[in-house]
Amino acid sequence: MPEFKLFNLTINVEDILVTIIYIFLGILIYQLLNKIIEKAFKLERIKKKEHKQKAETMKTIISSIIKYITVIVVVLAVLSLWGINVSTILAGLGITTAIIGLAFQDLAKDIIAGIAIITEDQFEIGDVIEVNGFMGEVISMGLKTTRIRNAKGAVQIIANHNLDKIINYSLSDSLAIVDVAVAYEHDSAEVEKVLKDLALSLKDKVPNAKGDINVLGIENLGDSGITYRLTVKVIPTKYFETERYLRREVKEALDKANIKIPYPQIEVHNGK
């Protein structure tokens, strides 16, 4: 096979072609294994949402592991092709472990943390979590990083070893809470009756609700009105939508009953 020189190095054209073939085979094998994983974790066959989330998470992690292994194998094969003693390199890793450990200690921490997240079921893809004040949905997980997207669409990429003090909002039902202030001039029994009648009329109509509306009664005696509280259990993280719906319904019910919702007012007295 022809040879040519580049920067005083003799380059064998055959070695270049074989290198390209190795890389192509690596990509092909990775894509093939990914298709096998896709079929093994076929989400359409899984009915329960929590099982789908777990399958999606496991699929992402396994795909990430295969990617790293494929890259390592291809690199070692190419190095061996170009006359570099791979066995010597591997044997020398024992001597340079401390140096490599210092250089890649964060990567090792990320991988260990990623494995711990999966084995301990801390969260899964699709869960809504909060980390260091950033709240959003987990959209992807890898051995090194986790991606979280908030309600505005911003995506934060966090190294796995920095995922501490996690708040997971998807592990249990959320509670929608609506506080409504009513003017002091209205009878408390009358107000509570209107709210309870509303709760009965909305049975099985409240979006994301997992139970009935509870009218808890007087929550606070404010400067200009009495605050009443309503609550209802909802699907995890869906309380914002439910609270908006309930506020509209409460406002309409109070308007029909001619019950005033107070607003700030200023009384001016002319001194004599």
XYZ file of C-alpha atoms in Angstrom:
272
model
C 0.000 0.000 0.000
C 1.280 3.546 -0.715
C 2.731 5.658 2.070
C 3.234 9.394 2.544
C 4.839 11.631 5.127
C 3.049 14.136 7.352
C 5.030 16.188 9.911
C 7.951 13.752 9.549
C 5.636 10.789 10.247
C 5.218 7.948 7.760
C 1.510 7.416 7.152
C 0.281 4.120 5.707
C -2.861 4.580 3.583
C -4.029 1.090 4.539
C -3.921 2.014 8.227
C -6.020 5.105 7.524
C -8.636 3.041 5.700
C -8.751 0.426 8.474
C -9.065 3.206 11.068
C -12.053 4.633 9.193
C -13.577 1.134 9.039
C -13.083 0.690 12.815
C -14.826 3.989 13.503
C -17.646 3.141 11.084
C -18.098 -0.294 12.690
C -18.142 1.316 16.144
C -20.929 3.701 15.085
C -22.820 0.845 13.401
C -22.578 -1.419 16.453
C -23.652 1.426 18.770
C -26.710 2.193 16.602
C -27.585 -1.521 16.368
C -27.378 -1.986 20.145
C -29.468 1.154 20.625
C -32.202 -0.310 18.400
C -32.127 -3.514 20.451
C -32.512 -1.438 23.640
C -35.405 0.500 22.072
C -37.217 -2.767 21.345
C -36.416 -4.227 24.774
C -37.816 -1.118 26.505
C -40.770 -0.565 24.167
C -42.779 2.011 26.116
C -46.008 1.431 24.172
C -46.380 -1.954 25.862
C -46.084 -0.465 29.347
C -49.397 0.783 30.742
C -48.520 2.304 34.121
C -46.920 5.749 34.018
C -44.446 5.016 36.818
C -43.235 1.893 34.983
C -42.806 3.902 31.789
C -40.660 6.452 33.640
C -38.471 3.725 35.131
C -38.067 2.021 31.738
C -37.157 5.347 30.082
C -34.568 6.045 32.776
C -32.990 2.573 32.520
C -32.935 2.823 28.715
C -31.075 6.150 28.883
C -28.506 4.858 31.369
C -27.821 1.618 29.453
C -27.469 3.578 26.207
C -24.969 5.886 27.905
C -22.933 2.918 29.190
C -22.858 1.320 25.715
C -21.668 4.607 24.201
C -18.726 4.873 26.605
C -17.748 1.212 26.138
C -17.940 1.495 22.331
C -15.723 4.598 22.307
C -13.137 2.929 24.565
C -13.034 -0.269 22.459
C -12.683 1.665 19.163
C -9.937 3.888 20.582
C -7.995 0.873 21.873
C -8.394 -0.903 18.521
C -7.135 2.136 16.600
C -4.184 2.579 18.944
C -3.269 -1.082 18.485
C -3.544 -0.706 14.701
C -1.112 2.210 14.727
C 1.505 0.155 16.524
C 0.915 1.408 20.037
C 1.257 -1.345 22.639
C -2.200 -1.311 24.213
C -1.333 -4.036 26.733
C 1.516 -1.887 28.025
C -0.872 1.033 28.388
C -3.381 -1.079 30.263
C -0.660 -2.488 32.497
C 0.632 0.998 33.136
C -2.777 2.106 34.317
C -2.041 0.432 37.623
C 0.935 2.742 38.113
C -0.867 5.884 36.992
C -4.140 5.196 38.775
C -3.525 7.939 41.312
C -2.819 10.523 38.593
C -5.820 9.485 36.511
C -7.953 9.405 39.643
C -7.079 13.030 40.379
C -7.752 14.069 36.793
C -11.088 12.255 36.536
C -12.295 12.267 40.125
C -15.325 14.418 39.254
C -16.246 12.031 36.427
C -15.977 9.080 38.818
C -18.166 10.930 41.336
C -20.748 11.622 38.607
C -20.897 7.962 37.567
C -21.201 6.729 41.155
C -23.889 9.337 41.888
C -25.770 8.394 38.710
C -25.804 4.730 39.688
C -26.970 5.642 43.210
C -29.845 7.735 41.825
C -31.090 4.769 39.805
C -30.646 2.059 42.441
C -32.195 4.182 45.198
C -35.124 5.421 43.038
C -34.428 9.039 43.980
C -36.085 10.278 40.780
C -36.783 9.197 37.203
C -37.229 10.782 33.798
C -40.546 12.617 33.850
C -40.408 13.448 37.572
C -40.598 17.066 38.706
C -37.754 17.863 41.095
C -36.115 20.882 42.695
C -32.337 21.222 43.017
C -30.723 24.331 44.524
C -33.856 26.395 43.891
C -34.279 25.252 40.271
C -37.546 23.363 39.775
C -38.459 21.445 36.646
C -39.074 18.148 34.886
C -36.258 15.622 34.453
C -35.936 15.252 30.673
C -32.790 13.109 30.473
C -30.330 11.250 32.675
C -26.851 10.000 31.913
C -23.892 8.616 33.804
C -22.396 12.104 34.009
C -25.200 14.683 33.924
C -28.933 15.159 34.411
C -31.020 17.680 32.455
C -33.956 19.502 34.081
C -36.415 21.723 32.171
C -38.484 24.305 34.058
C -41.945 25.657 33.193
C -40.435 28.456 31.041
C -38.483 25.973 28.923
C -35.050 26.731 30.386
C -32.891 23.604 30.685
C -30.329 23.246 33.445
C -27.601 20.628 33.046
C -26.335 19.433 36.422
C -23.431 17.101 37.139
C -24.763 14.052 38.970
C -22.458 14.497 41.962
C -23.972 17.970 42.513
C -27.493 16.559 42.820
C -27.870 16.796 46.566
C -30.804 17.963 48.709
C -33.259 16.943 45.985
C -36.961 17.681 46.425
C -39.062 15.258 44.367
C -42.615 16.514 43.820
C -43.696 13.395 41.909
C -43.469 10.830 44.700
C -46.871 11.652 46.202
C -50.073 13.550 45.422
C -49.944 17.343 45.516
C -52.353 19.568 47.410
C -54.112 22.419 45.633
C -54.818 25.247 48.098
C -57.117 28.195 47.388
C -57.555 31.026 49.877
C -60.382 33.489 49.276
C -61.040 36.664 51.241
C -64.599 37.798 51.977
C -65.768 41.095 53.465
C -66.489 41.152 57.228
C -70.080 42.236 56.662
C -71.101 38.765 55.404
C -72.277 36.005 57.742
C -69.653 33.249 58.086
C -72.240 30.458 57.989
C -73.666 31.860 54.751
C -70.210 32.063 53.127
C -69.289 28.529 54.149
C -72.605 27.234 52.786
C -71.922 28.845 49.396
C -68.439 27.311 49.307
C -69.676 23.852 50.348
C -72.459 23.951 47.751
C -69.841 24.864 45.164
C -67.641 21.949 46.276
C -70.567 19.535 45.814
C -71.436 20.938 42.389
C -67.822 20.499 41.213
C -67.604 16.841 42.261
C -65.733 14.854 39.561
C -65.328 18.037 37.481
C -62.115 19.513 38.902
C -59.141 18.913 36.565
C -56.428 16.590 37.964
C -58.353 16.097 41.234
C -57.881 12.843 43.151
C -60.630 13.447 45.700
C -63.315 15.858 46.806
C -62.896 19.560 47.579
C -62.535 20.247 51.304
C -63.862 23.533 52.699
C -61.692 23.988 55.778
C -63.368 27.175 56.986
C -61.794 30.392 58.259
C -58.036 30.509 57.694
C -57.252 34.099 58.666
C -58.812 37.310 59.964
C -57.237 40.008 57.818
C -57.292 43.787 57.884
C -60.101 44.087 55.354
C -61.655 40.625 55.170
C -61.980 37.059 56.399
C -59.966 34.424 54.502
C -61.513 31.000 53.856
C -59.492 28.006 52.639
C -60.369 25.233 50.185
C -58.109 22.261 49.415
C -58.170 19.245 47.117
C -55.651 16.477 46.431
C -54.432 16.419 42.836
C -52.083 14.517 40.547
C -48.429 15.252 41.504
C -47.252 18.737 40.392
C -50.633 19.624 38.781
C -51.821 21.968 41.535
C -51.240 25.223 39.592
C -53.853 24.366 36.953
C -56.332 23.173 39.566
C -55.898 26.272 41.759
C -56.539 28.583 38.795
C -59.686 26.640 37.937
C -60.973 26.776 41.526
C -60.330 30.512 41.904
C -62.477 31.214 38.844
C -65.292 28.982 40.096
C -65.151 30.502 43.598
C -65.272 34.038 42.169
C -68.354 33.209 40.072
C -70.111 31.491 43.014
C -69.497 34.465 45.322
C -70.703 36.912 42.665
C -73.956 34.966 42.254
C -74.501 34.993 46.014
C -73.737 38.777 46.153
C -70.833 38.137 48.517
C -68.165 40.795 48.183
C -64.456 40.089 47.864
C -62.687 42.967 49.658
C -60.078 45.209 48.055
C -57.845 47.897 49.557
C -59.715 51.120 50.322
C -58.707 54.430 51.864
C -61.081 56.407 54.063
C -60.509 60.170 54.153
C -61.912 62.223 57.047
C -62.102 65.998 56.935
C -60.913 67.294 60.254
C -62.710 70.330 61.779
